[in-house]
Coordinates of C-alpha atoms in Angstrom, one line a residue:
M22 CA -2.0 -76.6 142.9
R23 CA 0.1 -75.1 145.5
S24 CA 3.3 -74.8 144.4
A25 CA 4.8 -71.1 144.6
R26 CA 7.0 -70.1 147.1
V27 CA 9.3 -72.8 149.5
G28 CA 9.8 -70.9 152.9
A29 CA 12.7 -69.0 154.7
A30 CA 14.2 -72.4 155.4
R31 CA 15.4 -72.1 151.4
L32 CA 15.6 -68.0 151.4
K33 CA 18.9 -69.0 148.4
A34 CA 16.6 -70.6 146.2
R35 CA 13.7 -68.4 147.0
N36 CA 15.5 -65.4 145.5
Q37 CA 16.7 -66.9 142.5
V38 CA 13.6 -68.2 141.2
T39 CA 12.7 -64.7 141.7
R40 CA 15.4 -63.5 140.0
I41 CA 14.9 -65.6 137.2
G42 CA 11.4 -64.4 136.9
R43 CA 11.8 -61.5 136.6
T44 CA 14.9 -61.2 134.4
N45 CA 12.9 -63.8 131.6
E46 CA 9.9 -62.4 132.5
G47 CA 10.3 -58.5 131.7
P48 CA 7.9 -55.5 132.4
L49 CA 4.1 -55.4 133.1
R50 CA 1.6 -57.1 131.0
A51 CA -1.9 -55.3 130.7
T52 CA -2.9 -58.4 128.9
A53 CA -1.6 -61.5 129.7
R54 CA -4.5 -64.2 129.5
N55 CA -4.4 -67.8 128.6
E56 CA -0.6 -68.3 129.9
I57 CA 1.2 -70.2 132.5
L58 CA 3.8 -67.5 133.4
C59 CA 6.9 -69.1 134.7
G60 CA 8.7 -67.9 138.0
D61 CA 7.8 -67.2 141.7
C62 CA 3.8 -66.1 142.3
V63 CA 4.8 -63.0 144.1
A64 CA 7.2 -61.8 141.0
S65 CA 5.1 -62.6 138.9
M66 CA 2.0 -60.8 140.1
E67 CA 4.2 -58.0 140.8
R68 CA 4.7 -57.2 136.8
L69 CA 0.9 -57.9 135.8
A70 CA -1.6 -55.1 135.5
Q71 CA -2.8 -53.0 138.7
E72 CA -6.9 -53.6 138.5
S73 CA -7.1 -56.4 135.5
V74 CA -8.4 -59.7 137.1
D75 CA -11.3 -60.3 137.8
L76 CA -11.9 -63.8 139.5
V77 CA -8.8 -65.3 142.0
F78 CA -9.1 -68.9 142.8
A79 CA -5.6 -69.3 145.2
D80 CA -4.9 -73.2 146.7
P81 CA -1.4 -72.1 148.7
P82 CA 0.9 -74.4 150.0
Y83 CA -1.1 -75.6 153.3
N84 CA 2.1 -75.6 155.7
L85 CA 1.3 -79.4 156.6
Q86 CA 4.4 -79.9 159.5
L87 CA 4.7 -83.5 158.3
A88 CA 7.9 -84.6 161.2
N89 CA 7.6 -88.0 160.1
R90 CA 6.1 -90.9 156.8
L91 CA 2.5 -91.8 157.9
H92 CA 1.5 -94.8 157.0
R93 CA -1.1 -97.4 157.2
P94 CA -2.9 -100.0 159.5
D95 CA -0.9 -102.7 156.8
Q96 CA 2.5 -100.7 156.9
S97 CA 1.9 -99.6 153.8
L98 CA 3.4 -95.6 152.8
V99 CA 0.7 -93.0 152.8
D100 CA 0.9 -90.8 149.7
A101 CA 0.9 -87.7 152.0
V102 CA 2.4 -84.0 150.5
D103 CA 5.6 -84.1 151.8
N104 CA 7.0 -81.3 149.3
D105 CA 9.6 -79.0 149.9
W106 CA 6.7 -76.1 148.5
D107 CA 4.7 -76.6 151.3
K108 CA 7.7 -76.8 153.5
F109 CA 8.3 -73.0 155.6
A110 CA 11.2 -73.3 158.0
N111 CA 8.2 -71.6 161.3
F112 CA 4.8 -69.8 161.0
A113 CA 6.2 -66.3 160.9
A114 CA 8.4 -67.7 157.5
Y115 CA 4.8 -68.5 156.9
D116 CA 2.5 -65.8 157.7
A117 CA 5.3 -63.6 155.2
F118 CA 5.0 -65.3 152.9
T119 CA 0.7 -65.1 152.4
R120 CA 0.7 -61.9 153.4
D121 CA 3.3 -61.3 150.4
W122 CA 1.2 -62.6 147.8
L123 CA -2.4 -61.9 149.4
A124 CA -1.0 -58.1 148.7
Q125 CA -0.6 -58.7 145.1
A126 CA -3.6 -60.3 144.5
R127 CA -5.6 -57.4 145.8
R128 CA -3.0 -55.0 144.1
V129 CA -4.5 -56.9 140.7
M130 CA -7.9 -57.3 141.7
K131 CA -11.1 -55.1 140.1
P132 CA -12.4 -52.8 142.5
S133 CA -15.3 -55.8 141.7
A134 CA -13.1 -58.9 142.2
T135 CA -13.1 -61.5 144.5
I136 CA -10.8 -64.3 145.7
F137 CA -11.4 -67.6 146.5
V138 CA -8.6 -69.0 148.5
I139 CA -8.5 -72.6 150.3
G140 CA -6.7 -74.9 152.8
S141 CA -6.5 -76.6 155.7
Y142 CA -7.3 -76.4 159.8
H143 CA -3.0 -76.1 159.2
N144 CA -3.4 -72.7 157.4
I145 CA -6.6 -71.2 156.5
F146 CA -7.4 -69.2 160.0
R147 CA -3.6 -67.9 160.1
V148 CA -4.6 -66.6 155.7
G149 CA -8.9 -65.4 157.4
A150 CA -6.6 -63.3 159.9
I151 CA -4.0 -61.6 157.1
M152 CA -6.4 -60.7 154.6
Q153 CA -8.8 -58.8 157.4
D154 CA -5.5 -57.3 158.2
L155 CA -5.2 -56.5 154.1
G156 CA -8.3 -54.8 154.0
F157 CA -9.8 -57.6 152.1
W158 CA -13.4 -58.1 153.0
I159 CA -14.8 -61.7 153.6
L160 CA -18.2 -62.9 151.9
N161 CA -18.3 -66.2 153.0
D162 CA -16.5 -69.1 154.6
I163 CA -17.2 -72.5 152.5
V164 CA -16.8 -75.9 153.6
W165 CA -15.6 -78.5 150.7
R166 CA -17.0 -81.3 152.5
K167 CA -14.8 -84.4 151.4
N168 CA -17.8 -87.5 150.3
N169 CA -14.4 -89.8 150.0
P170 CA -12.0 -88.2 152.2
M171 CA -8.4 -90.4 153.4
P172 CA -9.6 -92.1 157.2
N173 CA -7.1 -90.6 159.9
F174 CA -5.0 -94.5 159.8
R175 CA -3.4 -93.1 163.2
G176 CA -7.4 -92.7 165.6
R177 CA -6.2 -90.4 167.7
R178 CA -8.3 -87.3 165.9
F179 CA -11.7 -87.1 163.5
T180 CA -10.9 -87.8 160.1
N181 CA -10.4 -84.8 158.5
A182 CA -13.6 -84.9 156.3
H183 CA -13.2 -81.5 154.9
E184 CA -11.3 -78.3 153.5
T185 CA -11.9 -74.4 153.7
M186 CA -12.3 -72.0 151.6
I187 CA -12.5 -68.1 152.4
W188 CA -14.1 -66.1 149.4
A189 CA -13.6 -62.3 149.5
A190 CA -14.6 -59.2 148.0
R191 CA -11.4 -56.9 147.3
D192 CA -12.8 -54.2 149.9
Q193 CA -15.7 -53.8 152.1
S194 CA -17.2 -50.7 149.9
A195 CA -17.4 -53.0 146.5
K196 CA -21.4 -54.0 146.0
N197 CA -21.5 -55.6 142.6
Y198 CA -19.2 -57.7 142.6
T199 CA -20.4 -60.7 140.4
F200 CA -22.5 -63.5 142.3
N201 CA -24.6 -65.7 139.6
Y202 CA -27.3 -66.0 142.7
E203 CA -30.4 -66.8 140.1
A204 CA -28.0 -69.7 138.0
L205 CA -27.2 -71.3 141.2
K206 CA -30.1 -71.4 143.1
A207 CA -32.1 -73.0 139.4
A208 CA -28.9 -75.6 139.6
N209 CA -29.6 -77.0 143.4
E210 CA -33.2 -77.9 142.3
D211 CA -34.5 -73.1 143.1
C212 CA -33.3 -73.2 146.5
Q213 CA -30.5 -71.4 147.5
M214 CA -26.9 -72.7 147.4
R215 CA -25.7 -73.4 150.7
S216 CA -22.3 -72.8 152.1
D217 CA -21.2 -76.2 152.3
W218 CA -20.3 -78.3 149.0
L219 CA -20.2 -82.3 149.5
L220 CA -18.1 -83.7 146.4
P221 CA -15.9 -85.7 145.8
I222 CA -11.4 -85.5 145.9
C223 CA -10.1 -85.7 142.8
G224 CA -9.7 -89.1 141.3
G225 CA -10.1 -91.7 138.4
T226 CA -9.5 -90.2 134.7
E227 CA -9.1 -86.9 135.9
R228 CA -6.4 -87.2 138.8
L229 CA -3.3 -87.1 135.9
K230 CA -0.8 -89.5 136.6
D231 CA 3.0 -90.0 135.3
G232 CA 4.6 -92.7 133.3
A233 CA 4.6 -94.5 136.1
G234 CA 1.3 -94.6 137.8
R235 CA 2.4 -92.1 140.5
K236 CA 0.6 -88.5 141.1
T237 CA 1.7 -86.3 138.6
H238 CA 0.6 -83.4 141.5
P239 CA -0.1 -84.6 145.5
T240 CA -3.1 -81.9 145.5
Q241 CA -4.8 -81.8 142.5
K242 CA -8.1 -80.4 142.5
P243 CA -11.2 -81.7 141.4
E244 CA -12.4 -79.7 139.0
A245 CA -16.6 -79.8 139.7
L246 CA -15.1 -77.6 142.6
L247 CA -13.7 -75.4 140.5
A248 CA -16.5 -75.2 138.0
R249 CA -18.5 -74.3 141.7
V250 CA -16.4 -71.3 142.0
I251 CA -16.2 -70.6 138.6
L252 CA -19.9 -70.3 137.6
A253 CA -20.1 -68.3 140.8
A254 CA -17.9 -65.2 140.9
S255 CA -16.8 -65.3 137.2
S256 CA -18.8 -64.2 133.8
P257 CA -17.6 -65.5 130.3
G258 CA -14.3 -63.4 128.9
D259 CA -13.6 -62.6 132.7
L260 CA -9.6 -63.0 133.5
V261 CA -9.3 -66.2 136.3
L262 CA -5.9 -65.9 137.5
D263 CA -4.3 -68.4 139.5
P264 CA -1.4 -67.7 141.5
F265 CA -0.2 -71.4 142.8
F266 CA -1.3 -73.3 138.9
G267 CA 0.4 -76.3 139.8
T268 CA -1.0 -78.9 136.8
G269 CA -3.9 -76.5 135.7
T270 CA -7.3 -77.3 136.6
T271 CA -8.4 -73.9 137.2
G272 CA -7.4 -73.2 133.6
A273 CA -8.8 -76.0 132.4
V274 CA -12.6 -75.5 133.5
A275 CA -12.3 -71.8 132.7
K276 CA -11.7 -72.5 129.1
R277 CA -14.2 -74.9 129.0
L278 CA -16.6 -72.2 130.7
G279 CA -16.1 -69.8 128.2
R280 CA -13.5 -67.6 130.7
D281 CA -10.0 -66.4 130.2
W282 CA -7.1 -67.6 133.2
L283 CA -3.8 -66.3 134.2
G284 CA -2.1 -69.2 135.9
I285 CA 1.9 -69.2 137.6
E286 CA 3.4 -72.1 138.1
R287 CA 7.3 -72.1 139.1
D288 CA 7.8 -76.2 138.6
G289 CA 8.6 -77.3 135.1
D290 CA 6.9 -80.3 134.7
Y291 CA 3.9 -79.5 136.5
R292 CA 3.8 -76.3 133.2
A293 CA 3.8 -79.2 130.8
A294 CA 1.6 -81.3 132.7
A295 CA -0.8 -78.0 132.8
R296 CA 0.0 -77.0 128.9
A297 CA -0.9 -80.5 127.7
R298 CA -4.4 -80.9 130.4
I299 CA -5.7 -77.5 128.4
A300 CA -4.5 -77.3 125.4
A301 CA -6.7 -80.8 125.4
I302 CA -9.9 -78.8 126.5
E303 CA -13.0 -78.1 123.8
P304 CA -14.5 -74.7 125.3
L305 CA -18.3 -75.6 125.5
P306 CA -21.0 -73.5 123.1
N307 CA -21.7 -69.9 124.4
E308 CA -25.7 -71.1 125.0
T309 CA -24.7 -73.8 127.5
I310 CA -22.3 -71.1 129.5
A311 CA -24.0 -68.0 128.9
T312 CA -24.6 -65.9 132.3
A313 CA -28.5 -66.5 133.5
P314 CA -30.1 -63.4 133.5
S315 CA -31.1 -61.6 137.0
K316 CA -33.8 -60.4 138.4
R317 CA -31.6 -57.5 140.0
T318 CA -30.5 -55.3 135.9
E319 CA -34.2 -56.5 135.4
P320 CA -36.4 -53.0 134.4
R321 CA -37.7 -52.1 137.5
I322 CA -41.5 -52.3 136.9
A323 CA -44.3 -51.0 139.8
F324 CA -47.4 -53.2 139.8
A325 CA -49.1 -49.8 139.0
S326 CA -47.4 -50.0 135.9
L327 CA -49.9 -52.8 135.3
V328 CA -53.0 -51.6 136.1
E329 CA -51.6 -48.5 133.0
A330 CA -50.9 -50.7 130.9
G331 CA -54.3 -52.5 131.7
L332 CA -52.8 -56.4 131.9
I333 CA -54.6 -56.0 135.5
A334 CA -57.9 -54.5 136.0
P335 CA -59.2 -52.0 138.5
G336 CA -61.3 -54.1 140.7
A337 CA -59.8 -57.1 140.2
T338 CA -59.7 -59.6 143.4
L339 CA -56.5 -61.4 143.0
V340 CA -56.1 -64.4 145.9
D341 CA -53.2 -66.0 147.6
A342 CA -52.1 -69.1 145.7
R343 CA -54.2 -71.5 148.2
R344 CA -57.4 -69.2 148.0
R345 CA -57.3 -68.0 151.9
H346 CA -57.3 -64.0 151.2
R347 CA -58.5 -61.9 148.5
A348 CA -57.4 -58.8 147.8
V349 CA -58.9 -55.8 145.2
V350 CA -56.9 -54.3 143.1
R351 CA -57.2 -50.4 143.0
A352 CA -57.1 -47.7 140.1
D353 CA -53.9 -46.6 141.9
G354 CA -51.8 -49.5 142.0
A355 CA -53.2 -50.1 145.4
L356 CA -54.5 -53.0 147.5
S357 CA -57.4 -53.3 150.1
L358 CA -57.7 -56.3 152.3
S359 CA -60.2 -56.0 155.0
G360 CA -60.0 -52.2 154.6
F361 CA -57.0 -52.2 154.8
V362 CA -55.6 -50.2 151.5
G363 CA -51.5 -50.6 150.7
S364 CA -49.1 -51.7 148.2
I365 CA -49.4 -55.9 146.8
H366 CA -45.6 -56.5 149.1
K367 CA -47.8 -54.9 152.6
T368 CA -51.1 -56.4 152.1
G369 CA -49.3 -59.9 151.7
A370 CA -47.8 -59.8 154.9
L371 CA -50.9 -58.7 156.6
A372 CA -52.4 -61.5 155.2
Q373 CA -50.5 -64.2 157.0
G374 CA -48.9 -61.7 160.2
L375 CA -45.5 -61.3 159.1
P376 CA -43.0 -58.2 158.7
A377 CA -42.2 -58.9 154.8
C378 CA -43.2 -60.6 151.8
N379 CA -43.2 -60.2 148.6
G380 CA -46.2 -59.5 147.0
W381 CA -45.4 -60.6 143.5
T382 CA -45.3 -64.3 143.4
F383 CA -47.9 -64.2 147.1
W384 CA -50.8 -62.4 145.0
H385 CA -52.1 -64.6 142.1
Y386 CA -54.9 -63.7 139.4
E387 CA -57.0 -66.2 137.8
E388 CA -57.4 -66.8 134.0
K389 CA -59.6 -69.4 132.5
G390 CA -59.9 -71.7 135.8
A391 CA -56.2 -71.3 136.5
L392 CA -54.1 -69.2 139.3
A393 CA -51.0 -67.7 138.2
P394 CA -49.1 -65.1 139.9
I395 CA -48.7 -61.9 139.7
D396 CA -45.2 -61.6 138.5
D397 CA -46.0 -63.5 135.4
L398 CA -47.8 -59.9 134.3
R399 CA -44.5 -58.2 135.2
A400 CA -43.2 -60.2 133.3
E401 CA -45.6 -59.4 129.9
A402 CA -44.8 -55.8 131.1
R403 CA -40.9 -56.6 131.1
E404 CA -41.2 -58.2 127.9
R405 CA -43.3 -55.3 126.0
L406 CA -40.8 -53.0 127.2
K407 CA -38.1 -54.4 125.4
V408 CA -40.3 -55.0 122.4
A409 CA -40.5 -50.7 122.3
A410 CA -36.9 -50.5 122.9
E411 CA -35.8 -52.8 119.5

């Protein structure tokens, strides 16, 4: 995934790639979708329409600075990343490259778009500082914990068992970016999805190999990682851009999940592998990928509306789930608790001695001997509104 531009030491070759990209690709494309663009990532993004992308996933060169070959204790050679595309003359050259591609990625992002950039300790701190300098607004750093990392063979450092992703909005003013909170929470046993993700590295049948059994790409990312990124921060039909496309993990996962994709890759072998891989993908049925409804987008319902609609009567008693606290429903939609009159939230907080409370889930009503949260009545009220609208 990390093949794009080489370092300043290979400036001549880089400029040749750029010229080829500009000459062969033509003018800006406002609707380029489900394609792999051939060429330099910066030159290719320069030709894309401004504010045309919904999500960016970037796996840039890490600048690993490997000076010597690495051997295991049995003297076998470690299959490390020593490709030319990961080599830069110095940190200044790497920073200039990073600034260039990030600036173009930010230009093509919609105001509501977000970007994920993955890296290791070799580069992610430099990337993060440059992102902030360019105006990106960092939302989270996410740790990908590998449950099967490569050991440290020299025994001189901790085992490097994680990589870091920076998730950022285009700027500080972005408030309506996509984050499928409810879906992620439901998939995580009704607990908020954390910022540390335990996932295996790419292996088995998912790992692409050539005819000789060698890895097609040295840094192929697991599809599970891309699936979580795409499900978290995009909706079906959105356009996902990957400027360092490699063997097409982003495109394969995006297609399966009903998103459009756009990749940029200058290596012909990687492009061929990606095309074959993506062509074999079958999109999932629409009902399995539809965005889960968000409570934030549902119409606001006041508790007083439930009283007015006759869903709960004045004088009814509400209790908490353990029946330790009791409050009486007033005709104006407030609750009375031991002489205090307030909203469902303030009375719930007072009952528990807390500064705040979600009264919709704290207070329960009794029906046929069973307790149910008043949030169920709010759902019924919303359903009535939908029926009336139809």
